[in-house]
mmCIF file of C-alpha atoms and ligand atoms in Angstrom:
data_model
loop_
_atom_site.group_PDB
_atom_site.id
_atom_site.type_symbol
_atom_site.label_atom_id
_atom_site.label_comp_id
_atom_site.label_asym_id
_atom_site.label_seq_id
_atom_site.Cartn_x
_atom_site.Cartn_y
_atom_site.Cartn_z
ATOM 1 C CA MET T 1 19.918 -36.130 56.728
ATOM 2 C CA THR T 2 21.985 -33.646 53.813
ATOM 3 C CA GLY T 3 22.318 -34.936 50.480
ATOM 4 C CA ALA T 4 25.724 -34.934 50.858
ATOM 5 C CA ALA T 5 25.604 -38.093 53.519
ATOM 6 C CA PHE T 6 23.045 -39.973 51.674
ATOM 7 C CA ALA T 7 26.173 -39.364 48.553
ATOM 8 C CA GLU T 8 28.679 -40.490 51.043
ATOM 9 C CA ARG T 9 26.386 -43.338 52.453
ATOM 10 C CA LEU T 10 25.937 -45.068 48.588
ATOM 11 C CA ILE T 11 29.277 -44.373 48.151
ATOM 12 C CA GLY T 12 30.166 -46.850 51.257
ATOM 13 C CA ALA T 13 27.678 -48.533 50.092
ATOM 14 C CA GLY T 14 29.877 -49.539 46.867
ATOM 15 C CA PHE T 15 28.358 -47.233 44.002
ATOM 16 C CA ASP T 16 31.222 -45.953 42.209
ATOM 17 C CA LEU T 17 30.044 -44.838 38.173
ATOM 18 C CA PHE T 18 27.048 -42.293 38.893
ATOM 19 C CA ALA T 19 24.959 -40.882 35.732
ATOM 20 C CA GLY T 20 22.578 -38.641 35.664
ATOM 21 C CA VAL T 21 20.485 -35.349 35.029
ATOM 22 C CA PRO T 22 19.609 -32.834 37.744
ATOM 23 C CA CYS T 23 16.757 -31.482 40.316
ATOM 24 C CA SER T 24 16.338 -29.468 42.548
ATOM 25 C CA LEU T 25 15.311 -31.875 45.226
ATOM 26 C CA VAL T 26 18.518 -33.949 45.068
ATOM 27 C CA GLU T 27 21.358 -30.940 44.414
ATOM 28 C CA GLY T 28 23.187 -31.713 47.638
ATOM 29 C CA VAL T 29 23.533 -35.300 46.535
ATOM 30 C CA ILE T 30 25.070 -34.273 43.148
ATOM 31 C CA ALA T 31 26.327 -31.242 44.474
ATOM 32 C CA ALA T 32 28.472 -33.781 47.144
ATOM 33 C CA LEU T 33 29.526 -36.083 43.655
ATOM 34 C CA GLU T 34 30.499 -33.780 41.227
ATOM 35 C CA ARG T 35 33.040 -33.150 43.837
ATOM 36 C CA HIS T 36 34.134 -36.156 44.856
ATOM 37 C CA PRO T 37 37.391 -37.192 43.858
ATOM 38 C CA GLY T 38 38.066 -40.485 41.911
ATOM 39 C CA LEU T 39 34.314 -40.476 41.321
ATOM 40 C CA PRO T 40 32.685 -40.723 37.941
ATOM 41 C CA TYR T 41 29.859 -38.268 38.491
ATOM 42 C CA ILE T 42 28.067 -38.149 34.439
ATOM 43 C CA ALA T 43 26.222 -35.411 34.075
ATOM 44 C CA ALA T 44 24.809 -36.901 31.266
ATOM 45 C CA VAL T 45 22.684 -34.958 27.933
ATOM 46 C CA ARG T 46 19.353 -36.704 28.582
ATOM 47 C CA GLU T 47 18.433 -39.318 32.089
ATOM 48 C CA ASP T 48 18.393 -42.557 28.492
ATOM 49 C CA VAL T 49 22.151 -41.433 28.488
ATOM 50 C CA ALA T 50 23.031 -41.387 31.551
ATOM 51 C CA VAL T 51 20.800 -45.001 31.960
ATOM 52 C CA GLY T 52 22.538 -46.021 28.721
ATOM 53 C CA VAL T 53 26.278 -44.982 30.605
ATOM 54 C CA ALA T 54 25.621 -46.871 33.364
ATOM 55 C CA GLY T 55 24.541 -50.075 31.871
ATOM 56 C CA GLY T 56 27.836 -50.112 29.911
ATOM 57 C CA ALA T 57 29.788 -48.982 33.012
ATOM 58 C CA TRP T 58 28.089 -52.185 34.615
ATOM 59 C CA LEU T 59 29.293 -54.194 31.535
ATOM 60 C CA ALA T 60 32.942 -53.046 32.401
ATOM 61 C CA GLY T 61 32.828 -53.844 35.564
ATOM 62 C CA ARG T 62 31.472 -50.989 37.868
ATOM 63 C CA ARG T 63 28.239 -50.221 40.459
ATOM 64 C CA PRO T 64 26.487 -47.820 38.639
ATOM 65 C CA ALA T 65 23.810 -45.393 39.986
ATOM 66 C CA VAL T 66 21.445 -43.088 38.425
ATOM 67 C CA VAL T 67 19.968 -39.866 39.500
ATOM 68 C CA MET T 68 17.553 -38.494 37.603
ATOM 69 C CA GLN T 69 13.609 -36.359 38.438
ATOM 70 C CA ASN T 70 10.381 -38.530 37.826
ATOM 71 C CA SER T 71 9.795 -36.742 34.556
ATOM 72 C CA GLY T 72 13.086 -38.257 33.370
ATOM 73 C CA LEU T 73 11.373 -42.068 34.352
ATOM 74 C CA GLY T 74 9.507 -41.013 31.249
ATOM 75 C CA THR T 75 12.534 -40.243 28.980
ATOM 76 C CA SER T 76 13.912 -43.010 30.169
ATOM 77 C CA LEU T 77 11.133 -45.583 29.753
ATOM 78 C CA ASN T 78 12.730 -47.312 26.266
ATOM 79 C CA ALA T 79 16.063 -47.767 28.038
ATOM 80 C CA LEU T 80 14.782 -49.173 31.045
ATOM 81 C CA ALA T 81 12.796 -51.429 29.546
ATOM 82 C CA SER T 82 14.797 -52.716 25.801
ATOM 83 C CA PHE T 83 18.178 -52.341 27.607
ATOM 84 C CA SER T 84 18.457 -52.517 31.301
ATOM 85 C CA LEU T 85 15.235 -54.524 31.885
ATOM 86 C CA MET T 86 15.358 -56.365 28.087
ATOM 87 C CA TYR T 87 19.344 -57.460 29.148
ATOM 88 C CA GLY T 88 19.377 -57.212 33.179
ATOM 89 C CA LEU T 89 21.889 -54.204 33.555
ATOM 90 C CA PRO T 90 21.632 -53.540 37.223
ATOM 91 C CA ALA T 91 22.018 -50.854 38.475
ATOM 92 C CA LEU T 92 20.739 -48.275 41.485
ATOM 93 C CA CYS T 93 17.656 -45.556 40.146
ATOM 94 C CA VAL T 94 17.278 -42.522 42.514
ATOM 95 C CA VAL T 95 14.070 -41.160 41.679
ATOM 96 C CA THR T 96 13.501 -37.920 42.678
ATOM 97 C CA TRP T 97 9.649 -37.745 43.965
ATOM 98 C CA ARG T 98 8.339 -34.537 42.152
ATOM 99 C CA GLY T 99 4.931 -34.609 42.424
ATOM 100 C CA HIS T 100 3.872 -36.208 44.980
ATOM 101 C CA ARG T 101 0.518 -36.142 46.565
ATOM 102 C CA GLY T 102 0.181 -33.446 43.975
ATOM 103 C CA GLN T 103 1.733 -30.801 45.772
ATOM 104 C CA ASP T 104 3.699 -29.571 42.926
ATOM 105 C CA ALA T 105 3.730 -27.220 39.706
ATOM 106 C CA PRO T 106 1.071 -28.582 37.094
ATOM 107 C CA GLU T 107 3.964 -30.373 34.778
ATOM 108 C CA HIS T 108 5.062 -32.802 37.248
ATOM 109 C CA ARG T 109 1.618 -33.474 39.030
ATOM 110 C CA LEU T 110 0.666 -36.228 36.367
ATOM 111 C CA MET T 111 3.541 -37.765 36.657
ATOM 112 C CA GLY T 112 4.119 -37.298 40.145
ATOM 113 C CA GLU T 113 0.491 -39.647 40.342
ATOM 114 C CA ILE T 114 1.923 -42.331 38.248
ATOM 115 C CA THR T 115 5.886 -42.478 39.569
ATOM 116 C CA PRO T 116 4.677 -45.709 41.800
ATOM 117 C CA GLY T 117 2.533 -47.028 38.781
ATOM 118 C CA LEU T 118 5.499 -46.532 36.300
ATOM 119 C CA LEU T 119 7.733 -48.619 38.653
ATOM 120 C CA ASP T 120 5.678 -51.383 39.001
ATOM 121 C CA LEU T 121 4.428 -51.582 35.708
ATOM 122 C CA LEU T 122 8.251 -51.968 34.543
ATOM 123 C CA GLY T 123 8.907 -54.348 37.058
ATOM 124 C CA ILE T 124 11.680 -52.137 38.887
ATOM 125 C CA PRO T 125 11.737 -53.349 42.702
ATOM 126 C CA TYR T 126 11.163 -49.444 44.617
ATOM 127 C CA ARG T 127 11.423 -48.200 48.155
ATOM 128 C CA VAL T 128 10.087 -45.400 49.230
ATOM 129 C CA LEU T 129 12.585 -43.408 51.154
ATOM 130 C CA ALA T 130 12.342 -42.285 54.756
ATOM 131 C CA PRO T 131 14.084 -40.185 57.243
ATOM 132 C CA ASP T 132 14.577 -42.784 59.833
ATOM 133 C CA GLY T 133 14.822 -45.179 57.385
ATOM 134 C CA ILE T 134 17.200 -44.245 54.789
ATOM 135 C CA ASP T 135 20.690 -46.673 56.237
ATOM 136 C CA ASP T 136 18.220 -49.530 55.877
ATOM 137 C CA ALA T 137 16.611 -48.161 52.348
ATOM 138 C CA ILE T 138 20.069 -48.295 50.965
ATOM 139 C CA ALA T 139 21.176 -51.802 52.291
ATOM 140 C CA TRP T 140 17.517 -53.102 50.884
ATOM 141 C CA ALA T 141 18.437 -51.975 47.459
ATOM 142 C CA GLY T 142 22.123 -53.598 47.459
ATOM 143 C CA ARG T 143 20.911 -56.488 48.921
ATOM 144 C CA GLU T 144 18.590 -56.245 45.325
ATOM 145 C CA LEU T 145 21.172 -55.560 42.436
ATOM 146 C CA SER T 146 22.699 -58.561 43.785
ATOM 147 C CA VAL T 147 19.589 -61.286 43.759
ATOM 148 C CA THR T 148 17.649 -58.756 40.848
ATOM 149 C CA HIS T 149 19.619 -58.508 37.453
ATOM 150 C CA GLY T 150 17.930 -55.158 36.646
ATOM 151 C CA PRO T 151 17.667 -51.681 38.132
ATOM 152 C CA VAL T 152 16.325 -51.481 41.342
ATOM 153 C CA ALA T 153 14.491 -47.578 43.062
ATOM 154 C CA LEU T 154 15.129 -45.206 45.466
ATOM 155 C CA VAL T 155 12.722 -42.755 44.698
ATOM 156 C CA VAL T 156 13.159 -39.985 47.523
ATOM 157 C CA PRO T 157 10.370 -37.720 48.168
ATOM 158 C CA PRO T 158 10.301 -33.745 48.091
ATOM 159 C CA LYS T 159 11.957 -32.433 50.994
ATOM 160 C CA LEU T 160 13.759 -35.631 52.527
ATOM 161 C CA PHE T 161 17.584 -33.771 52.656
ATOM 162 C CA SER T 162 17.896 -31.369 54.769
ATOM 163 C CA ASP T 163 20.127 -29.335 52.991
ATOM 164 C CA HIS T 164 17.055 -29.528 49.617
ATOM 165 C CA GLY T 165 16.234 -25.934 48.894
ATOM 166 C CA ALA T 166 19.562 -24.455 50.584
ATOM 167 C CA GLU T 167 20.663 -21.444 49.324
ATOM 168 C CA ALA T 168 23.131 -22.499 46.436
ATOM 169 C CA SER T 169 27.143 -22.479 47.190
ATOM 170 C CA GLY T 170 28.392 -20.696 44.192
ATOM 171 C CA ASP T 171 29.882 -22.807 41.548
ATOM 172 C CA ALA T 172 31.481 -25.715 42.438
ATOM 173 C CA ARG T 173 32.081 -26.900 39.701
ATOM 174 C CA PRO T 174 36.358 -28.725 38.972
ATOM 175 C CA GLU T 175 38.262 -25.481 37.112
ATOM 176 C CA ALA T 176 37.579 -25.948 33.600
ATOM 177 C CA ARG T 177 40.490 -27.337 31.551
ATOM 178 C CA PRO T 178 40.173 -25.550 28.534
ATOM 179 C CA ARG T 179 40.684 -27.635 25.829
ATOM 180 C CA PRO T 180 40.683 -26.249 22.186
ATOM 181 C CA VAL T 181 38.366 -27.489 19.183
ATOM 182 C CA SER T 182 40.887 -28.089 16.385
ATOM 183 C CA PRO T 183 38.872 -26.435 13.584
ATOM 184 C CA TYR T 184 37.199 -29.292 11.018
ATOM 185 C CA ALA T 185 36.516 -28.931 7.641
ATOM 186 C CA ALA T 186 34.183 -31.181 6.125
ATOM 187 C CA PRO T 187 35.493 -32.679 3.098
ATOM 188 C CA THR T 188 32.755 -33.746 0.361
ATOM 189 C CA LEU T 189 31.580 -37.395 0.057
ATOM 190 C CA THR T 190 30.232 -39.774 -2.126
ATOM 191 C CA PRO T 191 28.434 -42.811 -1.367
ATOM 192 C CA LYS T 192 29.803 -45.688 -2.967
ATOM 193 C CA ILE T 193 30.431 -48.770 -0.135
ATOM 194 C CA SER T 194 27.426 -50.704 1.795
ATOM 195 C CA ARG T 195 28.037 -50.356 5.292
ATOM 196 C CA MET T 196 28.608 -54.080 5.499
ATOM 197 C CA THR T 197 31.423 -53.417 3.303
ATOM 198 C CA ALA T 198 32.363 -50.383 5.004
ATOM 199 C CA ILE T 199 32.145 -52.431 8.340
ATOM 200 C CA ALA T 200 34.189 -55.738 7.396
ATOM 201 C CA ALA T 201 37.191 -53.584 6.096
ATOM 202 C CA ALA T 202 36.735 -51.334 9.619
ATOM 203 C CA MET T 203 36.738 -54.989 11.457
ATOM 204 C CA LYS T 204 40.256 -55.566 9.637
ATOM 205 C CA ALA T 205 41.939 -52.587 11.585
ATOM 206 C CA LEU T 206 40.972 -54.852 15.180
ATOM 207 C CA GLY T 207 42.531 -56.454 17.255
ATOM 208 C CA ASP T 208 40.680 -57.368 21.015
ATOM 209 C CA GLU T 209 39.009 -54.352 21.004
ATOM 210 C CA LEU T 210 35.265 -54.262 22.318
ATOM 211 C CA VAL T 211 32.642 -52.846 20.237
ATOM 212 C CA VAL T 212 28.950 -51.789 20.611
ATOM 213 C CA CYS T 213 27.029 -51.757 18.013
ATOM 214 C CA ALA T 214 23.409 -49.529 17.314
ATOM 215 C CA ASN T 215 20.361 -51.183 16.943
ATOM 216 C CA GLY T 216 19.413 -53.573 13.428
ATOM 217 C CA TYR T 217 21.489 -53.432 10.446
ATOM 218 C CA PRO T 218 24.419 -52.442 11.569
ATOM 219 C CA SER T 219 24.459 -55.074 14.188
ATOM 220 C CA ARG T 220 22.717 -57.790 12.410
ATOM 221 C CA GLU T 221 25.729 -56.666 9.803
ATOM 222 C CA ALA T 222 28.296 -56.564 12.153
ATOM 223 C CA CYS T 223 27.432 -59.912 14.013
ATOM 224 C CA ALA T 224 27.530 -61.329 10.030
ATOM 225 C CA VAL T 225 30.892 -59.705 9.272
ATOM 226 C CA ALA T 226 32.475 -61.156 12.684
ATOM 227 C CA ASP T 227 30.493 -61.822 14.889
ATOM 228 C CA ARG T 228 33.254 -62.257 18.669
ATOM 229 C CA PRO T 229 32.166 -61.766 21.942
ATOM 230 C CA GLN T 230 33.990 -58.683 21.805
ATOM 231 C CA ASN T 231 31.282 -57.164 20.082
ATOM 232 C CA PHE T 232 27.859 -55.907 22.533
ATOM 233 C CA TYR T 233 24.949 -55.815 20.552
ATOM 234 C CA MET T 234 21.779 -53.959 21.032
ATOM 235 C CA ILE T 235 19.151 -55.017 20.140
ATOM 236 C CA GLY T 236 16.660 -52.580 21.544
ATOM 237 C CA SER T 237 17.609 -49.133 23.241
ATOM 238 C CA MET T 238 17.870 -47.525 19.537
ATOM 239 C CA GLY T 239 20.571 -43.800 20.393
ATOM 240 C CA LEU T 240 22.617 -45.241 23.066
ATOM 241 C CA ALA T 241 25.151 -47.212 21.667
ATOM 242 C CA GLY T 242 27.262 -44.901 21.971
ATOM 243 C CA PRO T 243 26.182 -44.010 25.803
ATOM 244 C CA ILE T 244 26.605 -47.656 26.011
ATOM 245 C CA GLY T 245 30.511 -47.379 25.038
ATOM 246 C CA LEU T 246 31.029 -44.178 27.025
ATOM 247 C CA GLY T 247 29.922 -46.154 29.911
ATOM 248 C CA VAL T 248 32.048 -49.359 28.955
ATOM 249 C CA ALA T 249 34.425 -46.933 27.945
ATOM 250 C CA LEU T 250 34.960 -45.188 31.313
ATOM 251 C CA GLY T 251 34.130 -48.244 32.825
ATOM 252 C CA ARG T 252 37.471 -49.722 31.707
ATOM 253 C CA PRO T 253 39.599 -47.331 30.608
ATOM 254 C CA ASP T 254 43.119 -50.082 30.251
ATOM 255 C CA ARG T 255 41.036 -51.309 27.075
ATOM 256 C CA ARG T 256 39.841 -49.450 23.510
ATOM 257 C CA THR T 257 36.257 -49.103 23.016
ATOM 258 C CA VAL T 258 34.825 -49.035 19.589
ATOM 259 C CA VAL T 259 30.759 -47.668 18.655
ATOM 260 C CA PHE T 260 29.557 -49.199 15.999
ATOM 261 C CA ASP T 261 26.964 -45.976 14.653
ATOM 262 C CA GLY T 262 24.138 -45.464 12.371
ATOM 263 C CA ASP T 263 23.069 -41.563 11.713
ATOM 264 C CA GLY T 264 20.220 -41.993 13.154
ATOM 265 C CA ASN T 265 21.050 -43.738 16.084
ATOM 266 C CA VAL T 266 23.271 -40.632 16.891
ATOM 267 C CA LEU T 267 20.678 -37.632 15.627
ATOM 268 C CA MET T 268 18.225 -39.548 18.447
ATOM 269 C CA SER T 269 20.735 -39.126 21.353
ATOM 270 C CA LEU T 270 22.764 -35.984 19.582
ATOM 271 C CA GLY T 271 23.336 -34.719 22.794
ATOM 272 C CA ALA T 272 25.202 -37.747 23.936
ATOM 273 C CA LEU T 273 28.400 -36.526 21.503
ATOM 274 C CA ALA T 274 28.809 -33.236 24.110
ATOM 275 C CA ASN T 275 29.345 -36.128 26.698
ATOM 276 C CA VAL T 276 31.462 -37.577 25.097
ATOM 277 C CA ALA T 277 33.381 -34.852 24.112
ATOM 278 C CA ALA T 278 33.240 -33.457 27.628
ATOM 279 C CA LEU T 279 34.762 -36.429 29.432
ATOM 280 C CA ALA T 280 37.145 -37.033 26.689
ATOM 281 C CA PRO T 281 37.179 -41.096 27.447
ATOM 282 C CA PRO T 282 40.976 -41.364 25.253
ATOM 283 C CA ASN T 283 40.339 -44.824 24.113
ATOM 284 C CA PHE T 284 36.956 -44.199 22.879
ATOM 285 C CA ILE T 285 36.418 -44.176 19.266
ATOM 286 C CA HIS T 286 33.091 -43.641 17.405
ATOM 287 C CA CYS T 287 33.250 -45.160 13.872
ATOM 288 C CA VAL T 288 29.014 -43.720 12.430
ATOM 289 C CA PHE T 289 28.051 -45.549 9.210
ATOM 290 C CA ASP T 290 25.763 -42.675 7.946
ATOM 291 C CA ASN T 291 23.967 -44.258 4.644
ATOM 292 C CA GLU T 292 21.801 -40.601 5.209
ATOM 293 C CA VAL T 293 18.094 -42.831 6.321
ATOM 294 C CA TYR T 294 17.031 -45.192 8.543
ATOM 295 C CA GLY T 295 17.801 -48.269 6.892
ATOM 296 C CA SER T 296 16.371 -51.151 9.223
ATOM 297 C CA THR T 297 13.056 -49.275 9.101
ATOM 298 C CA GLY T 298 12.527 -49.765 5.129
ATOM 299 C CA ASN T 299 14.625 -45.643 4.327
ATOM 300 C CA GLN T 300 13.138 -43.438 5.183
ATOM 301 C CA VAL T 301 15.339 -40.226 5.136
ATOM 302 C CA SER T 302 17.076 -38.769 8.112
ATOM 303 C CA PRO T 303 18.401 -35.390 8.679
ATOM 304 C CA SER T 304 21.973 -36.943 8.020
ATOM 305 C CA ARG T 305 21.739 -35.875 4.659
ATOM 306 C CA TYR T 306 21.649 -32.502 5.793
ATOM 307 C CA ALA T 307 23.139 -32.151 9.058
ATOM 308 C CA ARG T 308 27.221 -33.092 8.854
ATOM 309 C CA LEU T 309 28.244 -35.580 12.045
ATOM 310 C CA ASP T 310 31.423 -35.424 11.184
ATOM 311 C CA ALA T 311 31.093 -30.866 11.888
ATOM 312 C CA ILE T 312 29.266 -31.656 14.493
ATOM 313 C CA ALA T 313 31.324 -33.746 16.812
ATOM 314 C CA ALA T 314 34.499 -31.643 15.886
ATOM 315 C CA ALA T 315 31.922 -28.696 17.297
ATOM 316 C CA ALA T 316 31.622 -31.084 20.526
ATOM 317 C CA GLY T 317 34.893 -31.208 21.064
ATOM 318 C CA TYR T 318 36.383 -34.916 19.596
ATOM 319 C CA ARG T 319 39.612 -34.679 19.941
ATOM 320 C CA THR T 320 40.030 -36.234 16.323
ATOM 321 C CA VAL T 321 37.507 -36.404 13.145
ATOM 322 C CA ALA T 322 37.823 -37.945 10.081
ATOM 323 C CA ALA T 323 35.119 -38.436 7.108
ATOM 324 C CA VAL T 324 36.062 -41.048 4.590
ATOM 325 C CA ASP T 325 34.078 -42.762 1.588
ATOM 326 C CA ASP T 326 35.622 -46.057 0.560
ATOM 327 C CA ALA T 327 36.593 -49.045 2.236
ATOM 328 C CA ALA T 328 39.999 -48.565 1.917
ATOM 329 C CA ALA T 329 40.088 -45.366 3.494
ATOM 330 C CA VAL T 330 38.025 -47.183 6.661
ATOM 331 C CA THR T 331 40.938 -49.419 8.154
ATOM 332 C CA ALA T 332 43.774 -46.890 7.896
ATOM 333 C CA PRO T 333 42.320 -44.150 9.954
ATOM 334 C CA LEU T 334 40.691 -46.875 12.514
ATOM 335 C CA ARG T 335 43.596 -48.587 12.729
ATOM 336 C CA ARG T 336 45.561 -44.799 13.541
ATOM 337 C CA MET T 337 42.442 -43.926 16.035
ATOM 338 C CA LEU T 338 43.538 -46.675 18.051
ATOM 339 C CA ALA T 339 46.270 -46.631 18.520
ATOM 340 C CA SER T 340 46.015 -42.787 19.884
ATOM 341 C CA ASP T 341 44.379 -41.395 22.165
ATOM 342 C CA GLY T 342 40.734 -40.242 21.657
ATOM 343 C CA PRO T 343 37.849 -39.559 21.948
ATOM 344 C CA HIS T 344 37.794 -39.454 18.240
ATOM 345 C CA PHE T 345 35.030 -39.952 15.938
ATOM 346 C CA LEU T 346 35.338 -41.460 12.736
ATOM 347 C CA LEU T 347 32.047 -40.550 9.903
ATOM 348 C CA VAL T 348 31.775 -43.330 6.894
ATOM 349 C CA LYS T 349 29.104 -42.345 4.445
ATOM 350 C CA VAL T 350 27.438 -44.954 3.137
ATOM 351 C CA THR T 351 25.238 -46.307 -0.046
ATOM 352 C CA ALA T 352 22.370 -47.340 1.939
ATOM 353 C CA ALA T 353 22.618 -51.436 0.457
ATOM 354 C CA GLU T 354 21.344 -53.587 2.727
ATOM 355 C CA ALA T 355 23.320 -57.136 3.143
ATOM 356 C CA ASN T 356 20.344 -60.382 4.181
ATOM 357 C CA VAL T 357 21.649 -60.587 7.159
ATOM 358 C CA PRO T 358 19.606 -62.708 10.251
ATOM 359 C CA ARG T 359 18.522 -61.644 13.098
ATOM 360 C CA ILE T 360 21.059 -61.478 16.477
ATOM 361 C CA PRO T 361 21.364 -65.046 17.335
ATOM 362 C CA HIS T 362 22.267 -64.576 20.685
ATOM 363 C CA ALA T 363 19.872 -64.331 23.965
ATOM 364 C CA PRO T 364 20.437 -60.906 26.027
ATOM 365 C CA ALA T 365 21.727 -62.837 28.575
ATOM 366 C CA ALA T 366 24.074 -64.692 26.554
ATOM 367 C CA LEU T 367 25.461 -61.539 24.873
ATOM 368 C CA ARG T 368 25.555 -59.762 28.468
ATOM 369 C CA ASP T 369 26.859 -62.600 29.742
ATOM 370 C CA ARG T 370 29.636 -63.381 27.037
ATOM 371 C CA PHE T 371 30.439 -59.465 26.826
ATOM 372 C CA ARG T 372 31.401 -59.175 30.321
ATOM 373 C CA ALA T 373 33.353 -61.441 30.548
ATOM 374 C CA ALA T 374 35.084 -60.230 27.317
ATOM 375 C CA VAL T 375 35.702 -56.778 28.502
ATOM 376 C CA SER T 376 36.639 -58.887 32.234
ATOM 377 C CA ARG T 377 39.723 -59.995 30.091
HETATM 378 C C1 TPP L 401 12.697 -45.057 20.162
HETATM 379 C C2 TPP L 401 12.850 -46.393 19.091
HETATM 380 N N1 TPP L 401 12.827 -45.969 17.311
HETATM 381 C C3 TPP L 401 12.897 -46.050 16.516
HETATM 382 C C4 TPP L 401 12.869 -47.630 16.777
HETATM 383 C C5 TPP L 401 12.977 -48.276 15.172
HETATM 384 N N2 TPP L 401 14.202 -48.278 14.699
HETATM 385 C C6 TPP L 401 15.062 -49.145 14.393
HETATM 386 S S1 TPP L 401 16.294 -49.636 13.845
HETATM 387 C C7 TPP L 401 16.342 -47.764 13.220
HETATM 388 C C8 TPP L 401 16.807 -47.183 12.374
HETATM 389 C C9 TPP L 401 18.970 -46.686 12.530
HETATM 390 O O1 TPP L 401 18.587 -45.663 11.518
HETATM 391 P P1 TPP L 401 20.468 -45.426 11.779
HETATM 392 O O2 TPP L 401 20.579 -45.409 13.750
HETATM 393 O O3 TPP L 401 20.497 -44.911 10.395
HETATM 394 O O4 TPP L 401 21.160 -46.956 10.999
HETATM 395 P P2 TPP L 401 20.786 -48.203 9.630
HETATM 396 O O5 TPP L 401 19.788 -48.607 9.884
HETATM 397 O O6 TPP L 401 20.225 -46.645 9.420
HETATM 398 O O7 TPP L 401 22.276 -48.122 9.286
HETATM 399 C C10 TPP L 401 14.659 -47.157 14.052
HETATM 400 C C11 TPP L 401 13.715 -45.981 13.284
HETATM 401 C C12 TPP L 401 13.511 -47.815 17.779
HETATM 402 N N3 TPP L 401 13.906 -49.583 17.790
HETATM 403 N N4 TPP L 401 13.448 -47.319 18.354
#
């Protein structure tokens, strides 16, 4: 079977949003997905970002699949453990098996040896694809995904697809849409309001919009300000608020998705800003509460004290970027952003003050279900 035929089988089985990082073992699969009209294949910057996008897309009613090399299984361990598996978010993971039987370059050998063990440890059901059992395995994965809440993997050994190692067929990218990057001069800001005050000001601008909140105090404070089913609180999976919000925004292009992020979170998946800018979902608003510290873990200094995240977002290609430092200045630009096409980026410099608010009182599965129901309305 060719990789292209495998991609067709997955699409035929109902998978309707793909995200991944390439591996040569599936180059034919990815080439077919990239070219497929009307199908998003998101070239994620990291595999854990792909897992985040897939989870967001599932919450928004899609049937996502992630394509990754087994080295990327290592990259996504925390995303799988503290996001997909913890909340119970179905996603098909197509995982290539480099280092299979020790026959590979040195960097693949250990991961090749432990790939099945890693999936077993995580409790992710999987099948290793064999040439004469591909259709059965796809059907099995579909059944598993409908009964288990969580990821299911199909493992791709070397030389499974007949187009692996075929002569590259040239640059198959869709025609680039030139998007001019607007010049942006980051204003001087002085933190003077707390993140809780800023979150309350941001909430004032919201109606029925979907909100994805970064883990730690951004989630806790948002929950304390206005707990609502349209809020998805990350409990773990640090760094994935943007990717999860991106998945939600792509899954429901008719709804606005707002991400309440922290500077440490943004910096952890900085490349995801390029994913947002490249896909340019008009319904995506990224609101970053930048206290210049890792507040949730005791105020350790974060690099955002020196690296301006608004300037980085502008350079990445967000459609509009603004930066503010007082509460009155949060609500108005957010309202404008909600009323116009994005992706938008709003940096709010805040103090390191933390409100005395409790942990998220809802169980992960309850958060998942109420958010998914709110998205589907
Ligand atoms: C992968 C990972 N590393 C470290 C942590 C511990 N941790 C939880 S919240 C947090 C700080 C988040 O910083 P930021 O996004 O700036 O938000 P703040 O708490 O400052 O509002 C850290 C380091 C974690 N949850 N996951």
